[in-house]
Structure formats: C-alpha cells, structure tokens
Amino acid sequence: MRRGIAATAVVAALTMTAAACGGDDGDSGKKSGGKLSGTVTFWDTSNDAEKATYEKLAKGFEDLHPGVEVKYVNVPFGEANAKFKNAAGGNSGAPDVMRTEVAWVADFANLGYLAPLEGTAALDKPEDFLPQAAASTKFKGKTYAAPQTIDTLALFYNKKMLKAAGVEVPKTFDDVKSVAKKIKSKSGKTGLYLRGDDPYFYLPYLYGAGGDLLDTKKKEVTVDDAEGAEAFEVMKDLVDSKAAVTDASDGYNNQLNAFKDGDVAMALDGPWSIEGALQGKQFKGSAGAANLGVAPVPGGSARQASPQGGWNLAAYAGSKNLDASYEFIKYMSSAKVQQQTTEKLSLLPTRTSVYDVKSVKDNQMVQFFKPAVDKSVQRPWIPEANSLFEPIRLQMQKVLSGKTSPEDGAKGIGDAYRKLLKDYK
Amino acid sequence: MAVESGPRAVPAADARSVRGRGPRAGKKPGRLRRALSTYWYAWAMVAPVVAVIGVIVGYPLVRGVYLSTTDANEANVERTIGVNHIPATYESVGLDNYKAILDDAVFWDRLTWTVVWTVSCVALSFALGLVLAIMLNRKLKGRSFYRMALILPWAVPAFVSVFTWRLLFNEKKGLLNAILEGGGLDAIPWLNDPTWAKLSVIAVNVWLGVPFMLVAMLGGLQSIPGELYEAAEMDGASAWQRFRHVTLPGIRPVATTVVLISAIWTFNMFPVIFLLTRGGPGDATEILVTYAYRLSFVVSPRDFAGSAAWGVLILLLLSLFAVVYRRALRKQGEVW
C-alpha cells in the first residue's frame, strides 16, 4: 500500500518537474536533465509541539523531487543562532537551508553566510509576500530569505477563569492589574504570567508606553528615554502588586504550563504556542479549545502594540547543493505548505493569497492574529538586531528582582546599545 | 596539572641548554650534540607529545594572545564560505582591549564575585570532603555502599546533574519548593533572586565537587601509616591531637594539590553557572569565563578580540594564583 502511494507520488512528481522545466528554461542548465539530486540539510527551529508537522512537510519535498533527500534536523530555537554561526563561520556542518528568526537575516547576511536569492528559484512570486514580512528578508538592497511565517504577541486568556471572576478582557496593563485582583479574590489564582527571562516580552510594554529601541533613521538610541523606564515601571508594578508572577529562568515552559494548567488566567504569547496550549488540560479537545481566548496585547499609556516576529528561510552561501536548496525554500514558502502549516498549527502565512483560502480564512487564530500582525511594530532590521536583546535581558532581571530602578535599567540598556552600535548617538 | 610548568629546580644542565637556545651560541659547541647523542631516545619519545601539545595548546594560546591585541571580530576575520573566500581585515590595536576591560566596572564586579564563588566552593567542598573521608576511613558496615553513593555525583555527567538541579530549583514546579510549601513555608525564588541564585549555584557546585575531594582525601588518609596513630596513642595523644598532628600533616601533600586544582576548576566552572542560571538573574551569578563566553558567542558580530583579552586576563590571574600558592607552600617546607 505504502509503495503504491510512493510510486504514484514519484510519477506525479516527475510529471510536475517536467512541466516545471517546460515553463522556465532560464536556469535549467544548472540541473542535469532538469532533475535535482543530492541531499538538502534543513535546520528547523520549531518547538516541540510543532516539529512533527514541520518534519512531515519538509519530507514532502522528496515526493516532488525524488532525487533529493531531505535531512531534517530540529535545532532548539535558543541554540540555533549560535550553532549556525559556529558552523557557517567555521565552514563545517552548516545546513543547506536554515529557518532563521526575522532578526537574524541581516546579521547572517552581513557576515556573508547567506546566499542572495534574487533571480533564483527560491523567490517564487515575491510580490505575493506581505510587505512587512518581506522587509525582514532584505539587507543592503538584496533579498536573503523567503518569509515562511509571521507572528506577533497577543494576550492569551482563559475564558472560563475570566468569566468566573466576572471580568472583561483587559485592554490596558492597568486593566490587567484590576482584573488580576478580582481573579485572585475569586479563585486564588494569579492573573498574568510575566516572562522575566525573555527580552522579547519587554517590547509590548515599551511600545505600549510609546517608545522604541532605536530610531534607525536618525541613528539614535531611544530606549533610555522616559518611555523605556515607564515600561519597566509597569512590569515591576504588575509583579510587585502580585497581579503577575514572573521568573528569570525556564520562562517559556513555566508560562505555558502555568497557563494550560489554569494556574494563571492570562499570558502574553504568540501563535507558536497555540498548539502547545491546546494540549493542556484547560484547553484539550474541541470544548477546551473554545476556552482559549486571544486578544490584542494590553496597551500602555500611549498605545497597544507588539513586536513583529516570524521566521524566514535562508540558504547557506556555502551549500554544496544550492539549486536544490533554492527549490526547497520555494517549496517550504509556497502557498500550499503555508496553508498546511496554518491548518495544522494555526501559524500565520506570509503570502497574501493564502489568506483567501477558506480553511485559512475560517481559522479563528488567523482571524485574530492577522489584524494584530498588520498593526505590529517592525523591529530594526540591522545586523545587530539580535544583539539588542541581551542588554534588555540583563536589565530586565535586575529591575524585576529589585536590584536596579526602572530608570537605571533603561539607562543601562541605552549605554550597552551605544557601545554596540558605534555610530549611534 | 598542566598548569604546573615553572622552574623545576635545575634537573640537568644538558636538558636546559637544549630548551633555552641562548647558551648554544658559540660558547660550548659540543654540548647540544652530546646531549642529543646521549638522550636521543628520550627526545624521540617526547617529540609526539610536544608536537600534539604544540598544536592543540600552544598554537591556540599564541593565537589568542595575538587576537587580544587586535580588533578582530566575526565580521573581519578570514573565513571561507562555500566558494567565497573573505580575507582578514582586522588591525592591531595594541593594548586597547586590556585598557578597556580594566577601566570597566563590569570586570571588577565579575572578578569579585568569581573570587567569592571560588573561595566558598573550594572551602565548602574541601571541608565536606574531608569530614566524609574521615568518616569513611574507618571500618563500618556497608562501607563500600557509602563510598559508592558518595561517588555518584561524580559519575553522572555534569550537565545531567545541573539540569536535574535546575528542575529541583524550579520556582513553580520544583521539588524543593513543593517540600517547603508542604511544610507550610513560603516558596523560595531559588534562581530568580540574586542572593538565592548565588547560594544555589554554590550549593550545586559543592555537591559536584565533594566526591572528588572525598576520593583524594581518602587516598591521602589511607597512605598515613597506622603506626603513627599507634605511637601517638602510646604517647597519650587525644583524638583531636592525633587529628591535628598526625592526620593533617599526613594528608597535606594531597590536600594542597587538590585545593589548587579545585580552585582552578572552580574559577573556570563554566557549565554549572551557564546551565543553571545563564549568569542570571541579571548578571548576578556571571563569572569571568561565562562573561567571556557572552562576548564571543552572544553579541553580534562576535567580539573575538575582547573575548581573547578576557581569556588572557583569566589565564594571568590563575597563573599568578598558582605561583603565589606554590611559593606560600614552599615557605612552609612543602616541596612538589
């Protein structure tokens, strides 16, 4: 039976490649006889709840191109950046295709690790990509990656718990505080889980206060303006007033566990956690899934805003099999694969055309997250973008543990940025 | 013990003339040849070791020292990516890196904590190891079982132990807090409060370090001849006096070596700190080596020069410590 499927797939794939070759005769010279062969090593960074789906999708490439073997490797998000840099810089063991966080592309491209994708098979219908997703793939006028998925943060909440406490979904962090008080008096549970270990979660507070990390146009560090300190103050106040719990280690798992077990009523999280949350006892099954509420991140004194994130696919410049790598990127960023990731994992597509597909249009998480993504704040797409996080992490933990005042915390980040970005004021 | 390579109290004049090339210059021409013909076999035997050490220790060391005087980083070092070859474009900056580090309060903060961390870890694990060794050095039922149990932390790979400890320390779901709460006490933010985090990392490192101390001390204790104790007893020495005047001097050669090694290990104990707290909360538990790691692996582009300068400073500190320690021992009549 299995063999039957495989044989059909092979035939189908062969006809498809033949058809594809008939269509473009521009670059078929590189491939012998229009067929791709060899292996493509793919480093995926998806989390435990997502990785099985991604592996299956990646392996699906083999059906399209029977000559190519896809080597799927799951690299934990936290290690992926350093691991890729070690391998790419040392020119040994780097993958052919890498799933890179949006902030890594400019960094890797700046160091010469990525192959430019213009004019290759990798960029298929680039005009179909959401402009803000495509923005993160460009460096110095060239495109180095294809957007795979886009995301942002939102407020995940437990509908039952909020209802039991008789409260509305909070719109601002002030609301969070009062809502949390009611939840605590009703059920004894904590309102919000505040990630104290991950700098990414500082951004909604910073943007909410009306601030930003940098002004890349004026080349100015803006994080240590009053807004940066205000963001810390809001966070610290949530923790000190017991409206939120926090910690400095293992935040991702602690938050997800606390939320899905019903120990906290709310948490800031992204679409990548939907699949994991739905496996918890509060949200299991179709009845449970209805209990999972998602709302825009609460606002600060100025606005409601969260950072734009997501993942891109990039080809390693030293790949021995660039042709197959480009095809693989094209496949993984194709409308069809994006549609499947949405159906299986509720991740957001980066292609506008996919949003017209019914199953995507009807997906509740997409319905919620798409408008949120449209309004999300783009981060500075500079080579140092990823390094901007470490100083925040350092100061965030100092502020939350009470070792440093919010003002000094913000100032500490600003000082670190000026050291890192030599030409910034 | 690779750090030990200071002047070795003049072993043989011939050997010296070969190592130090100075005296060869014309003075006594026959010497080198004579040494070679006499000891050629010995030289041939050590040559592979010298070559290997030169490649895996010498070259990186020299290169690290060289890099620390430049502005090398990930973006300007030589690298080959596929067909592209990117040449090196970094420049020498003299001692600027060192100046910048020594001017920075970060270095002194980290150094202070590193010293506190090293001293408390070594002192605690030494004391515990010694006590346990003395307890195990007598005949008691199930002695081999106790020995096995106490060696266990050493047998488990460090990262496994550290991750296990991390689970125990977890503020929300950890076993330690579950026990505290079961006993009606407040949960302790083990890894989330600067002071508690410091105590936690020290506790884990002591736990990891005690077996080594225990084994070494036990060996030392067993090498003390029983007659000494008998003689002391005959002279009417009390238990404390026997410990003070027989046991302690007896284990001293072992103890001093073990303390030196353990101090160097602890000073550079990267895995415990990094895996347990990542240097956090904030930078409360960051020691010198984890900071150097951060410079060369976390910031972008990776600062190779700065990290190398930190490395050289760490090496200098440790060498200085070893020299001073040895000198202090020699003054007390210890030779090794």
PDB file of N, CA and C in Angstrom, chain B residues 241-270:
ATOM      1  N   GLN B 241      44.269  15.774  69.135  1.00  0.00           N
ATOM      2  CA  GLN B 241      45.714  15.927  68.925  1.00  0.00           C
ATOM      3  C   GLN B 241      46.201  15.011  67.818  1.00  0.00           C
ATOM      4  N   ARG B 242      45.627  13.782  67.745  1.00  0.00           N
ATOM      5  CA  ARG B 242      46.030  12.870  66.678  1.00  0.00           C
ATOM      6  C   ARG B 242      45.623  13.437  65.316  1.00  0.00           C
ATOM      7  N   PHE B 243      44.408  14.002  65.286  1.00  0.00           N
ATOM      8  CA  PHE B 243      43.943  14.584  64.035  1.00  0.00           C
ATOM      9  C   PHE B 243      44.841  15.748  63.626  1.00  0.00           C
ATOM     10  N   ARG B 244      45.119  16.589  64.625  1.00  0.00           N
ATOM     11  CA  ARG B 244      45.852  17.822  64.355  1.00  0.00           C
ATOM     12  C   ARG B 244      47.302  17.531  63.957  1.00  0.00           C
ATOM     13  N   HIS B 245      47.925  16.565  64.641  1.00  0.00           N
ATOM     14  CA  HIS B 245      49.362  16.372  64.434  1.00  0.00           C
ATOM     15  C   HIS B 245      49.737  15.163  63.601  1.00  0.00           C
ATOM     16  N   VAL B 246      48.790  14.260  63.372  1.00  0.00           N
ATOM     17  CA  VAL B 246      49.115  13.121  62.508  1.00  0.00           C
ATOM     18  C   VAL B 246      48.326  13.195  61.193  1.00  0.00           C
ATOM     19  N   THR B 247      47.008  13.299  61.335  1.00  0.00           N
ATOM     20  CA  THR B 247      46.188  13.270  60.117  1.00  0.00           C
ATOM     21  C   THR B 247      46.482  14.461  59.214  1.00  0.00           C
ATOM     22  N   LEU B 248      46.367  15.664  59.762  1.00  0.00           N
ATOM     23  CA  LEU B 248      46.516  16.833  58.909  1.00  0.00           C
ATOM     24  C   LEU B 248      47.868  16.872  58.195  1.00  0.00           C
ATOM     25  N   PRO B 249      48.997  16.724  58.914  1.00  0.00           N
ATOM     26  CA  PRO B 249      50.268  16.711  58.179  1.00  0.00           C
ATOM     27  C   PRO B 249      50.330  15.564  57.175  1.00  0.00           C
ATOM     28  N   GLY B 250      49.677  14.464  57.504  1.00  0.00           N
ATOM     29  CA  GLY B 250      49.735  13.305  56.623  1.00  0.00           C
ATOM     30  C   GLY B 250      49.044  13.540  55.287  1.00  0.00           C
ATOM     31  N   ILE B 251      47.922  14.240  55.321  1.00  0.00           N
ATOM     32  CA  ILE B 251      47.193  14.428  54.063  1.00  0.00           C
ATOM     33  C   ILE B 251      47.593  15.724  53.377  1.00  0.00           C
ATOM     34  N   ARG B 252      48.535  16.438  53.976  1.00  0.00           N
ATOM     35  CA  ARG B 252      48.826  17.752  53.434  1.00  0.00           C
ATOM     36  C   ARG B 252      49.283  17.748  51.970  1.00  0.00           C
ATOM     37  N   PRO B 253      50.183  16.858  51.575  1.00  0.00           N
ATOM     38  CA  PRO B 253      50.593  16.892  50.172  1.00  0.00           C
ATOM     39  C   PRO B 253      49.400  16.727  49.233  1.00  0.00           C
ATOM     40  N   VAL B 254      48.510  15.814  49.611  1.00  0.00           N
ATOM     41  CA  VAL B 254      47.327  15.604  48.765  1.00  0.00           C
ATOM     42  C   VAL B 254      46.426  16.833  48.822  1.00  0.00           C
ATOM     43  N   ALA B 255      46.188  17.320  50.028  1.00  0.00           N
ATOM     44  CA  ALA B 255      45.249  18.421  50.208  1.00  0.00           C
ATOM     45  C   ALA B 255      45.674  19.657  49.421  1.00  0.00           C
ATOM     46  N   THR B 256      46.963  19.979  49.491  1.00  0.00           N
ATOM     47  CA  THR B 256      47.389  21.208  48.805  1.00  0.00           C
ATOM     48  C   THR B 256      47.194  21.096  47.301  1.00  0.00           C
ATOM     49  N   THR B 257      47.553  19.945  46.761  1.00  0.00           N
ATOM     50  CA  THR B 257      47.372  19.760  45.319  1.00  0.00           C
ATOM     51  C   THR B 257      45.902  19.856  44.954  1.00  0.00           C
ATOM     52  N   VAL B 258      45.088  19.173  45.716  1.00  0.00           N
ATOM     53  CA  VAL B 258      43.666  19.117  45.423  1.00  0.00           C
ATOM     54  C   VAL B 258      43.045  20.507  45.514  1.00  0.00           C
ATOM     55  N   VAL B 259      43.457  21.275  46.484  1.00  0.00           N
ATOM     56  CA  VAL B 259      42.903  22.615  46.621  1.00  0.00           C
ATOM     57  C   VAL B 259      43.298  23.475  45.419  1.00  0.00           C
ATOM     58  N   LEU B 260      44.540  23.357  44.997  1.00  0.00           N
ATOM     59  CA  LEU B 260      44.980  24.147  43.842  1.00  0.00           C
ATOM     60  C   LEU B 260      44.170  23.781  42.600  1.00  0.00           C
ATOM     61  N   ILE B 261      44.085  22.488  42.349  1.00  0.00           N
ATOM     62  CA  ILE B 261      43.355  22.044  41.158  1.00  0.00           C
ATOM     63  C   ILE B 261      41.900  22.468  41.241  1.00  0.00           C
ATOM     64  N   SER B 262      41.307  22.233  42.385  1.00  0.00           N
ATOM     65  CA  SER B 262      39.902  22.542  42.551  1.00  0.00           C
ATOM     66  C   SER B 262      39.647  24.039  42.414  1.00  0.00           C
ATOM     67  N   ALA B 263      40.593  24.843  42.907  1.00  0.00           N
ATOM     68  CA  ALA B 263      40.428  26.290  42.779  1.00  0.00           C
ATOM     69  C   ALA B 263      40.437  26.686  41.314  1.00  0.00           C
ATOM     70  N   ILE B 264      41.345  26.089  40.554  1.00  0.00           N
ATOM     71  CA  ILE B 264      41.421  26.437  39.133  1.00  0.00           C
ATOM     72  C   ILE B 264      40.159  25.974  38.410  1.00  0.00           C
ATOM     73  N   TRP B 265      39.716  24.785  38.711  1.00  0.00           N
ATOM     74  CA  TRP B 265      38.494  24.277  38.078  1.00  0.00           C
ATOM     75  C   TRP B 265      37.302  25.161  38.400  1.00  0.00           C
ATOM     76  N   THR B 266      37.172  25.495  39.681  1.00  0.00           N
ATOM     77  CA  THR B 266      36.008  26.267  40.097  1.00  0.00           C
ATOM     78  C   THR B 266      36.022  27.657  39.476  1.00  0.00           C
ATOM     79  N   PHE B 267      37.211  28.229  39.433  1.00  0.00           N
ATOM     80  CA  PHE B 267      37.372  29.561  38.837  1.00  0.00           C
ATOM     81  C   PHE B 267      36.831  29.568  37.410  1.00  0.00           C
ATOM     82  N   ASN B 268      37.045  28.466  36.730  1.00  0.00           N
ATOM     83  CA  ASN B 268      36.617  28.355  35.335  1.00  0.00           C
ATOM     84  C   ASN B 268      35.400  27.460  35.163  1.00  0.00           C
ATOM     85  N   MET B 269      34.603  27.304  36.208  1.00  0.00           N
ATOM     86  CA  MET B 269      33.500  26.351  36.145  1.00  0.00           C
ATOM     87  C   MET B 269      32.362  26.893  35.290  1.00  0.00           C
ATOM     88  N   PHE B 270      32.498  26.736  33.994  1.00  0.00           N
ATOM     89  CA  PHE B 270      31.513  27.270  33.069  1.00  0.00           C
ATOM     90  C   PHE B 270      30.151  26.556  33.136  1.00  0.00           C
TER      91      PHE B 270
END
